[in-house]
């Protein structure tokens, strides 16, 4: 049974993606629950920082596509709207959010990690944007985050190749804030979240808004572009071939339509 688990440690809220059988892949119910959790945390004055992590030895292996329902255009748009609301809730929270990443952060899991303010990971963590392998373009604001955190040239190479980044390379590229031993990831992330929770909450919230205002186009504008592109790609022959190849564990044969 998948869930989004909440725990309090002083002024820090710990939010855990809990779907270990699927390496914490996000199904639609989990997306909705994560959205609700962050909206609720935004209203809790006693919570001054948030730690986002995954159960077990994975952060998030992407979308749980087996539970996503139909593949029609309307359904795809609605799923993307839910995902966008979830990303907005995490990125837009006016409190520091620290990600503790162990194991895979893939697809939407990668975007979730980047939506946080600080990422703590180990060399054993791995990050990848696998969308082009199944005939899709990245979603969850991934390109917006990547271009700003690692530069356009490196972001293009990562997206086009769909290759995997280890924790050390992700740290060198600026995607991971702190690289620590695997066994220390959660404790280090909790220590940082606790430090931020003890800081000047209003000043940190204003600083976060200033960072958001310093880049253009805004995440909001970029997500609107995703909403036009993503659902259309979900209807293509290439995506159908990519999904089939993924399920059959073979290399896809794309035709460009």
PDB file of C-alpha atoms in Angstrom:
ATOM      1  CA  UNK A   1       0.000   0.000   0.000  1.00  0.00           C
ATOM      2  CA  UNK A   2       1.487   3.336  -1.072  1.00  0.00           C
ATOM      3  CA  UNK A   3       1.217   6.454   1.080  1.00  0.00           C
ATOM      4  CA  UNK A   4       2.657   9.841   1.974  1.00  0.00           C
ATOM      5  CA  UNK A   5       3.771   9.694   5.600  1.00  0.00           C
ATOM      6  CA  UNK A   6       4.127  12.710   7.896  1.00  0.00           C
ATOM      7  CA  UNK A   7       6.185  13.016  11.068  1.00  0.00           C
ATOM      8  CA  UNK A   8       7.168  15.952  13.262  1.00  0.00           C
ATOM      9  CA  UNK A   9      10.546  16.463  14.896  1.00  0.00           C
ATOM     10  CA  UNK A  10      10.299  19.746  16.695  1.00  0.00           C
ATOM     11  CA  UNK A  11       9.704  22.466  14.111  1.00  0.00           C
ATOM     12  CA  UNK A  12      10.675  20.169  11.233  1.00  0.00           C
ATOM     13  CA  UNK A  13       8.061  18.188   9.292  1.00  0.00           C
ATOM     14  CA  UNK A  14       9.346  14.983   7.696  1.00  0.00           C
ATOM     15  CA  UNK A  15       7.451  13.968   4.552  1.00  0.00           C
ATOM     16  CA  UNK A  16       8.171  10.434   3.331  1.00  0.00           C
ATOM     17  CA  UNK A  17       7.261   8.953  -0.050  1.00  0.00           C
ATOM     18  CA  UNK A  18       6.234   5.449   0.938  1.00  0.00           C
ATOM     19  CA  UNK A  19       5.854   2.963  -1.900  1.00  0.00           C
ATOM     20  CA  UNK A  20       8.878   0.715  -1.322  1.00  0.00           C
ATOM     21  CA  UNK A  21       7.646  -2.138  -3.525  1.00  0.00           C
ATOM     22  CA  UNK A  22       7.962   0.259  -6.500  1.00  0.00           C
ATOM     23  CA  UNK A  23      11.018   2.126  -5.120  1.00  0.00           C
ATOM     24  CA  UNK A  24       8.696   4.970  -4.109  1.00  0.00           C
ATOM     25  CA  UNK A  25       7.302   5.560  -7.596  1.00  0.00           C
ATOM     26  CA  UNK A  26       4.478   8.091  -7.443  1.00  0.00           C
ATOM     27  CA  UNK A  27       1.002   6.910  -8.345  1.00  0.00           C
ATOM     28  CA  UNK A  28      -1.850   9.383  -8.770  1.00  0.00           C
ATOM     29  CA  UNK A  29      -3.081   8.992  -5.193  1.00  0.00           C
ATOM     30  CA  UNK A  30       0.415   9.722  -3.869  1.00  0.00           C
ATOM     31  CA  UNK A  31       0.655  12.862  -6.013  1.00  0.00           C
ATOM     32  CA  UNK A  32      -2.629  14.095  -4.610  1.00  0.00           C
ATOM     33  CA  UNK A  33      -1.594  13.214  -1.058  1.00  0.00           C
ATOM     34  CA  UNK A  34       1.765  14.967  -1.445  1.00  0.00           C
ATOM     35  CA  UNK A  35       0.026  18.048  -2.804  1.00  0.00           C
ATOM     36  CA  UNK A  36      -2.412  18.037   0.141  1.00  0.00           C
ATOM     37  CA  UNK A  37       0.426  17.528   2.624  1.00  0.00           C
ATOM     38  CA  UNK A  38       2.439  20.516   1.404  1.00  0.00           C
ATOM     39  CA  UNK A  39      -0.635  22.732   1.212  1.00  0.00           C
ATOM     40  CA  UNK A  40      -1.413  21.777   4.800  1.00  0.00           C
ATOM     41  CA  UNK A  41       2.180  22.400   5.927  1.00  0.00           C
ATOM     42  CA  UNK A  42       2.009  25.879   4.399  1.00  0.00           C
ATOM     43  CA  UNK A  43      -0.717  26.716   6.933  1.00  0.00           C
ATOM     44  CA  UNK A  44       1.078  25.298   9.968  1.00  0.00           C
ATOM     45  CA  UNK A  45       3.010  28.103  11.644  1.00  0.00           C
ATOM     46  CA  UNK A  46       4.641  25.661  14.041  1.00  0.00           C
ATOM     47  CA  UNK A  47       6.345  23.951  11.080  1.00  0.00           C
ATOM     48  CA  UNK A  48       9.330  26.039  10.055  1.00  0.00           C
ATOM     49  CA  UNK A  49      11.176  23.658   7.703  1.00  0.00           C
ATOM     50  CA  UNK A  50      10.422  20.445   5.808  1.00  0.00           C
ATOM     51  CA  UNK A  51      12.481  17.351   5.011  1.00  0.00           C
ATOM     52  CA  UNK A  52      11.358  15.346   1.975  1.00  0.00           C
ATOM     53  CA  UNK A  53      12.637  11.776   1.631  1.00  0.00           C
ATOM     54  CA  UNK A  54      11.744   8.291   0.425  1.00  0.00           C
ATOM     55  CA  UNK A  55      11.163   5.108   2.389  1.00  0.00           C
ATOM     56  CA  UNK A  56      13.935   2.532   2.359  1.00  0.00           C
ATOM     57  CA  UNK A  57      16.856   2.876  -0.026  1.00  0.00           C
ATOM     58  CA  UNK A  58      15.211   4.927  -2.775  1.00  0.00           C
ATOM     59  CA  UNK A  59      14.059   8.519  -3.091  1.00  0.00           C
ATOM     60  CA  UNK A  60      11.617   8.169  -6.005  1.00  0.00           C
ATOM     61  CA  UNK A  61      11.942   5.996  -9.113  1.00  0.00           C
ATOM     62  CA  UNK A  62       9.532   8.143 -11.134  1.00  0.00           C
ATOM     63  CA  UNK A  63       5.866   7.749 -11.971  1.00  0.00           C
ATOM     64  CA  UNK A  64       4.053   4.521 -11.139  1.00  0.00           C
ATOM     65  CA  UNK A  65       2.808   4.208 -14.711  1.00  0.00           C
ATOM     66  CA  UNK A  66       0.986   0.969 -14.015  1.00  0.00           C
ATOM     67  CA  UNK A  67      -1.519   2.889 -11.883  1.00  0.00           C
ATOM     68  CA  UNK A  68      -1.955   5.940 -14.096  1.00  0.00           C
ATOM     69  CA  UNK A  69      -5.161   4.887 -15.802  1.00  0.00           C
ATOM     70  CA  UNK A  70      -6.101   5.706 -19.401  1.00  0.00           C
ATOM     71  CA  UNK A  71      -3.758   7.330 -21.925  1.00  0.00           C
ATOM     72  CA  UNK A  72      -6.262   9.662 -23.630  1.00  0.00           C
ATOM     73  CA  UNK A  73      -5.393  13.331 -24.129  1.00  0.00           C
ATOM     74  CA  UNK A  74      -7.862  14.656 -21.542  1.00  0.00           C
ATOM     75  CA  UNK A  75      -6.648  12.200 -18.921  1.00  0.00           C
ATOM     76  CA  UNK A  76      -3.022  13.053 -19.664  1.00  0.00           C
ATOM     77  CA  UNK A  77      -3.701  16.777 -19.252  1.00  0.00           C
ATOM     78  CA  UNK A  78      -5.464  16.205 -15.945  1.00  0.00           C
ATOM     79  CA  UNK A  79      -2.633  14.058 -14.598  1.00  0.00           C
ATOM     80  CA  UNK A  80      -0.136  16.722 -15.614  1.00  0.00           C
ATOM     81  CA  UNK A  81      -2.191  19.438 -13.902  1.00  0.00           C
ATOM     82  CA  UNK A  82      -2.124  17.390 -10.687  1.00  0.00           C
ATOM     83  CA  UNK A  83       1.629  16.893 -11.032  1.00  0.00           C
ATOM     84  CA  UNK A  84       2.167  20.605 -11.670  1.00  0.00           C
ATOM     85  CA  UNK A  85       0.133  21.535  -8.603  1.00  0.00           C
ATOM     86  CA  UNK A  86       2.301  19.133  -6.561  1.00  0.00           C
ATOM     87  CA  UNK A  87       5.558  20.648  -7.895  1.00  0.00           C
ATOM     88  CA  UNK A  88       4.257  24.161  -7.262  1.00  0.00           C
ATOM     89  CA  UNK A  89       3.328  23.240  -3.696  1.00  0.00           C
ATOM     90  CA  UNK A  90       6.811  21.893  -2.958  1.00  0.00           C
ATOM     91  CA  UNK A  91       8.796  24.583  -4.753  1.00  0.00           C
ATOM     92  CA  UNK A  92       6.531  27.423  -3.649  1.00  0.00           C
ATOM     93  CA  UNK A  93       6.371  26.553   0.060  1.00  0.00           C
ATOM     94  CA  UNK A  94       7.499  29.647   1.972  1.00  0.00           C
ATOM     95  CA  UNK A  95       9.658  27.511   4.256  1.00  0.00           C
ATOM     96  CA  UNK A  96      12.981  25.789   3.533  1.00  0.00           C
ATOM     97  CA  UNK A  97      12.608  22.306   2.030  1.00  0.00           C
ATOM     98  CA  UNK A  98      15.494  19.831   2.216  1.00  0.00           C
ATOM     99  CA  UNK A  99      15.572  16.654   0.110  1.00  0.00           C
ATOM    100  CA  UNK A 100      17.321  13.549   1.476  1.00  0.00           C
ATOM    101  CA  UNK A 101      18.139  11.436  -1.589  1.00  0.00           C
ATOM    102  CA  UNK A 102      19.285   7.848  -1.429  1.00  0.00           C
ATOM    103  CA  UNK A 103      19.185   5.562  -4.448  1.00  0.00           C
ATOM    104  CA  UNK A 104      17.237   6.620  -7.553  1.00  0.00           C
ATOM    105  CA  UNK A 105      15.689  10.008  -8.225  1.00  0.00           C
ATOM    106  CA  UNK A 106      14.219   9.370 -11.671  1.00  0.00           C
ATOM    107  CA  UNK A 107      11.837  11.385 -13.846  1.00  0.00           C
ATOM    108  CA  UNK A 108       9.329  13.128 -11.585  1.00  0.00           C
ATOM    109  CA  UNK A 109      11.474  12.009  -8.638  1.00  0.00           C
ATOM    110  CA  UNK A 110      14.365  14.029 -10.088  1.00  0.00           C
ATOM    111  CA  UNK A 111      12.055  17.037 -10.506  1.00  0.00           C
ATOM    112  CA  UNK A 112      10.826  16.679  -6.923  1.00  0.00           C
ATOM    113  CA  UNK A 113      14.391  16.740  -5.614  1.00  0.00           C
ATOM    114  CA  UNK A 114      15.187  19.854  -7.671  1.00  0.00           C
ATOM    115  CA  UNK A 115      12.010  21.553  -6.483  1.00  0.00           C
ATOM    116  CA  UNK A 116      13.481  21.502  -2.979  1.00  0.00           C
ATOM    117  CA  UNK A 117      15.820  24.230  -1.739  1.00  0.00           C
ATOM    118  CA  UNK A 118      18.683  21.952  -0.724  1.00  0.00           C
ATOM    119  CA  UNK A 119      19.541  18.392  -1.788  1.00  0.00           C
ATOM    120  CA  UNK A 120      21.583  16.054   0.421  1.00  0.00           C
ATOM    121  CA  UNK A 121      22.675  12.829  -1.271  1.00  0.00           C
ATOM    122  CA  UNK A 122      25.373  10.178  -1.332  1.00  0.00           C
ATOM    123  CA  UNK A 123      27.631   8.932  -4.093  1.00  0.00           C
ATOM    124  CA  UNK A 124      25.298   5.936  -4.386  1.00  0.00           C
ATOM    125  CA  UNK A 125      22.349   8.148  -5.350  1.00  0.00           C
ATOM    126  CA  UNK A 126      21.511   8.359  -9.040  1.00  0.00           C
ATOM    127  CA  UNK A 127      19.583  10.916 -11.040  1.00  0.00           C
ATOM    128  CA  UNK A 128      18.120  10.548 -14.538  1.00  0.00           C
ATOM    129  CA  UNK A 129      15.631  12.063 -16.948  1.00  0.00           C
ATOM    130  CA  UNK A 130      14.448   8.971 -18.803  1.00  0.00           C
ATOM    131  CA  UNK A 131      11.631  10.567 -20.816  1.00  0.00           C
ATOM    132  CA  UNK A 132      13.220  10.434 -24.274  1.00  0.00           C
ATOM    133  CA  UNK A 133      13.630   6.670 -23.862  1.00  0.00           C
ATOM    134  CA  UNK A 134       9.842   6.382 -24.008  1.00  0.00           C
ATOM    135  CA  UNK A 135       9.207   9.085 -26.605  1.00  0.00           C
ATOM    136  CA  UNK A 136       8.380  11.919 -24.213  1.00  0.00           C
ATOM    137  CA  UNK A 137       9.873  15.239 -23.145  1.00  0.00           C
ATOM    138  CA  UNK A 138      10.673  15.831 -19.447  1.00  0.00           C
ATOM    139  CA  UNK A 139       7.910  17.076 -17.174  1.00  0.00           C
ATOM    140  CA  UNK A 140       7.543  18.349 -13.631  1.00  0.00           C
ATOM    141  CA  UNK A 141       9.473  21.510 -14.515  1.00  0.00           C
ATOM    142  CA  UNK A 142      12.610  19.415 -15.063  1.00  0.00           C
ATOM    143  CA  UNK A 143      14.079  21.469 -17.911  1.00  0.00           C
ATOM    144  CA  UNK A 144      13.373  24.720 -16.041  1.00  0.00           C
ATOM    145  CA  UNK A 145      15.186  23.417 -12.960  1.00  0.00           C
ATOM    146  CA  UNK A 146      18.038  21.786 -14.876  1.00  0.00           C
ATOM    147  CA  UNK A 147      18.822  24.791 -17.054  1.00  0.00           C
ATOM    148  CA  UNK A 148      19.088  27.042 -14.018  1.00  0.00           C
ATOM    149  CA  UNK A 149      21.010  24.669 -11.786  1.00  0.00           C
ATOM    150  CA  UNK A 150      23.528  23.182 -14.234  1.00  0.00           C
ATOM    151  CA  UNK A 151      23.380  25.435 -17.323  1.00  0.00           C
ATOM    152  CA  UNK A 152      21.686  24.995 -20.684  1.00  0.00           C
ATOM    153  CA  UNK A 153      24.485  23.084 -22.413  1.00  0.00           C
ATOM    154  CA  UNK A 154      24.832  20.420 -19.726  1.00  0.00           C
ATOM    155  CA  UNK A 155      21.040  20.236 -19.318  1.00  0.00           C
ATOM    156  CA  UNK A 156      20.532  19.588 -23.028  1.00  0.00           C
ATOM    157  CA  UNK A 157      23.081  16.768 -23.024  1.00  0.00           C
ATOM    158  CA  UNK A 158      21.475  15.151 -19.996  1.00  0.00           C
ATOM    159  CA  UNK A 159      17.937  15.360 -21.399  1.00  0.00           C
ATOM    160  CA  UNK A 160      18.813  14.254 -24.935  1.00  0.00           C
ATOM    161  CA  UNK A 161      20.905  11.280 -23.793  1.00  0.00           C
ATOM    162  CA  UNK A 162      18.620  10.261 -20.886  1.00  0.00           C
ATOM    163  CA  UNK A 163      21.767   9.040 -19.158  1.00  0.00           C
ATOM    164  CA  UNK A 164      22.156   8.425 -15.441  1.00  0.00           C
ATOM    165  CA  UNK A 165      24.119  10.741 -13.140  1.00  0.00           C
ATOM    166  CA  UNK A 166      25.789   9.324 -10.049  1.00  0.00           C
ATOM    167  CA  UNK A 167      25.792  11.312  -6.841  1.00  0.00           C
ATOM    168  CA  UNK A 168      29.325  12.616  -7.317  1.00  0.00           C
ATOM    169  CA  UNK A 169      28.661  13.955 -10.830  1.00  0.00           C
ATOM    170  CA  UNK A 170      25.350  15.451  -9.716  1.00  0.00           C
ATOM    171  CA  UNK A 171      27.211  17.227  -6.924  1.00  0.00           C
ATOM    172  CA  UNK A 172      29.877  18.515  -9.336  1.00  0.00           C
ATOM    173  CA  UNK A 173      27.140  19.860 -11.630  1.00  0.00           C
ATOM    174  CA  UNK A 174      25.403  21.699  -8.784  1.00  0.00           C
ATOM    175  CA  UNK A 175      22.339  19.460  -8.538  1.00  0.00           C
ATOM    176  CA  UNK A 176      23.339  18.090  -5.130  1.00  0.00           C
ATOM    177  CA  UNK A 177      24.123  20.593  -2.390  1.00  0.00           C
ATOM    178  CA  UNK A 178      25.868  18.263   0.042  1.00  0.00           C
ATOM    179  CA  UNK A 179      27.421  14.885  -0.699  1.00  0.00           C
ATOM    180  CA  UNK A 180      27.767  12.637   2.351  1.00  0.00           C
ATOM    181  CA  UNK A 181      28.138   8.959   3.169  1.00  0.00           C
ATOM    182  CA  UNK A 182      25.020   6.965   2.332  1.00  0.00           C
ATOM    183  CA  UNK A 183      24.278   6.106   5.965  1.00  0.00           C
ATOM    184  CA  UNK A 184      24.411   9.804   6.912  1.00  0.00           C
ATOM    185  CA  UNK A 185      22.074  11.217   4.253  1.00  0.00           C
ATOM    186  CA  UNK A 186      18.938  11.400   6.394  1.00  0.00           C
ATOM    187  CA  UNK A 187      20.744  12.661   9.514  1.00  0.00           C
ATOM    188  CA  UNK A 188      22.587  15.367   7.558  1.00  0.00           C
ATOM    189  CA  UNK A 189      19.362  16.486   5.873  1.00  0.00           C
ATOM    190  CA  UNK A 190      17.564  16.568   9.216  1.00  0.00           C
ATOM    191  CA  UNK A 191      20.386  18.608  10.762  1.00  0.00           C
ATOM    192  CA  UNK A 192      20.126  21.166   7.961  1.00  0.00           C
ATOM    193  CA  UNK A 193      16.331  21.327   8.188  1.00  0.00           C
ATOM    194  CA  UNK A 194      16.607  21.798  11.964  1.00  0.00           C
ATOM    195  CA  UNK A 195      19.135  24.589  11.453  1.00  0.00           C
ATOM    196  CA  UNK A 196      16.820  26.373   9.029  1.00  0.00           C
ATOM    197  CA  UNK A 197      13.840  25.852  11.352  1.00  0.00           C
ATOM    198  CA  UNK A 198      15.754  27.714  14.052  1.00  0.00           C
ATOM    199  CA  UNK A 199      16.464  30.635  11.715  1.00  0.00           C
ATOM    200  CA  UNK A 200      14.453  33.804  10.985  1.00  0.00           C
ATOM    201  CA  UNK A 201      11.416  32.315   9.268  1.00  0.00           C
ATOM    202  CA  UNK A 202      10.122  35.490   7.615  1.00  0.00           C
ATOM    203  CA  UNK A 203      13.555  36.487   6.352  1.00  0.00           C
ATOM    204  CA  UNK A 204      14.087  33.015   4.864  1.00  0.00           C
ATOM    205  CA  UNK A 205      10.656  33.137   3.228  1.00  0.00           C
ATOM    206  CA  UNK A 206      11.433  36.531   1.687  1.00  0.00           C
ATOM    207  CA  UNK A 207      14.845  35.338   0.502  1.00  0.00           C
ATOM    208  CA  UNK A 208      13.146  32.357  -1.137  1.00  0.00           C
ATOM    209  CA  UNK A 209      10.755  34.701  -2.953  1.00  0.00           C
ATOM    210  CA  UNK A 210      13.679  36.825  -4.131  1.00  0.00           C
ATOM    211  CA  UNK A 211      15.423  33.766  -5.579  1.00  0.00           C
ATOM    212  CA  UNK A 212      12.202  32.845  -7.390  1.00  0.00           C
ATOM    213  CA  UNK A 213      11.879  36.371  -8.799  1.00  0.00           C
ATOM    214  CA  UNK A 214      15.467  36.396 -10.075  1.00  0.00           C
ATOM    215  CA  UNK A 215      14.860  34.007 -13.006  1.00  0.00           C
ATOM    216  CA  UNK A 216      12.702  34.358 -16.114  1.00  0.00           C
ATOM    217  CA  UNK A 217      10.504  32.893 -17.418  1.00  0.00           C
ATOM    218  CA  UNK A 218       8.906  31.905 -14.169  1.00  0.00           C
ATOM    219  CA  UNK A 219       8.184  28.303 -13.241  1.00  0.00           C
ATOM    220  CA  UNK A 220       4.491  29.110 -13.696  1.00  0.00           C
ATOM    221  CA  UNK A 221       5.036  30.210 -17.296  1.00  0.00           C
ATOM    222  CA  UNK A 222       7.192  27.189 -18.041  1.00  0.00           C
ATOM    223  CA  UNK A 223       4.658  24.726 -16.633  1.00  0.00           C
ATOM    224  CA  UNK A 224       2.032  26.170 -18.970  1.00  0.00           C
ATOM    225  CA  UNK A 225       4.319  25.260 -21.879  1.00  0.00           C
ATOM    226  CA  UNK A 226       4.674  21.739 -20.499  1.00  0.00           C
ATOM    227  CA  UNK A 227       0.900  21.442 -20.335  1.00  0.00           C
ATOM    228  CA  UNK A 228       0.697  22.137 -24.065  1.00  0.00           C
ATOM    229  CA  UNK A 229       3.492  19.759 -25.045  1.00  0.00           C
ATOM    230  CA  UNK A 230       3.376  16.791 -22.673  1.00  0.00           C
ATOM    231  CA  UNK A 231      -0.172  15.515 -23.264  1.00  0.00           C
ATOM    232  CA  UNK A 232       0.297  15.746 -27.041  1.00  0.00           C
ATOM    233  CA  UNK A 233       3.460  13.649 -26.886  1.00  0.00           C
ATOM    234  CA  UNK A 234       1.579  11.043 -24.858  1.00  0.00           C
ATOM    235  CA  UNK A 235      -0.554  10.367 -27.963  1.00  0.00           C
ATOM    236  CA  UNK A 236       2.323   9.767 -30.407  1.00  0.00           C
ATOM    237  CA  UNK A 237       3.431   6.525 -32.050  1.00  0.00           C
ATOM    238  CA  UNK A 238       6.897   7.043 -30.580  1.00  0.00           C
ATOM    239  CA  UNK A 239       5.542   7.103 -27.047  1.00  0.00           C
ATOM    240  CA  UNK A 240       3.485   3.969 -27.676  1.00  0.00           C
ATOM    241  CA  UNK A 241       6.633   2.267 -28.988  1.00  0.00           C
ATOM    242  CA  UNK A 242       8.670   3.560 -26.042  1.00  0.00           C
ATOM    243  CA  UNK A 243       6.165   2.202 -23.537  1.00  0.00           C
ATOM    244  CA  UNK A 244       6.071  -1.159 -25.281  1.00  0.00           C
ATOM    245  CA  UNK A 245       9.878  -1.364 -25.428  1.00  0.00           C
ATOM    246  CA  UNK A 246      10.163  -0.448 -21.775  1.00  0.00           C
ATOM    247  CA  UNK A 247       7.752  -3.216 -20.791  1.00  0.00           C
ATOM    248  CA  UNK A 248       9.516  -5.717 -23.026  1.00  0.00           C
ATOM    249  CA  UNK A 249      12.989  -4.589 -21.879  1.00  0.00           C
ATOM    250  CA  UNK A 250      14.250  -3.882 -25.384  1.00  0.00           C
ATOM    251  CA  UNK A 251      15.606  -0.893 -27.278  1.00  0.00           C
ATOM    252  CA  UNK A 252      12.776   1.166 -28.814  1.00  0.00           C
ATOM    253  CA  UNK A 253      12.530   1.748 -32.573  1.00  0.00           C
ATOM    254  CA  UNK A 254      11.341   5.341 -32.905  1.00  0.00           C
ATOM    255  CA  UNK A 255       9.959   6.683 -36.195  1.00  0.00           C
ATOM    256  CA  UNK A 256       9.584  10.365 -35.341  1.00  0.00           C
ATOM    257  CA  UNK A 257       5.815  10.628 -35.148  1.00  0.00           C
TER     258      UNK A 257
END
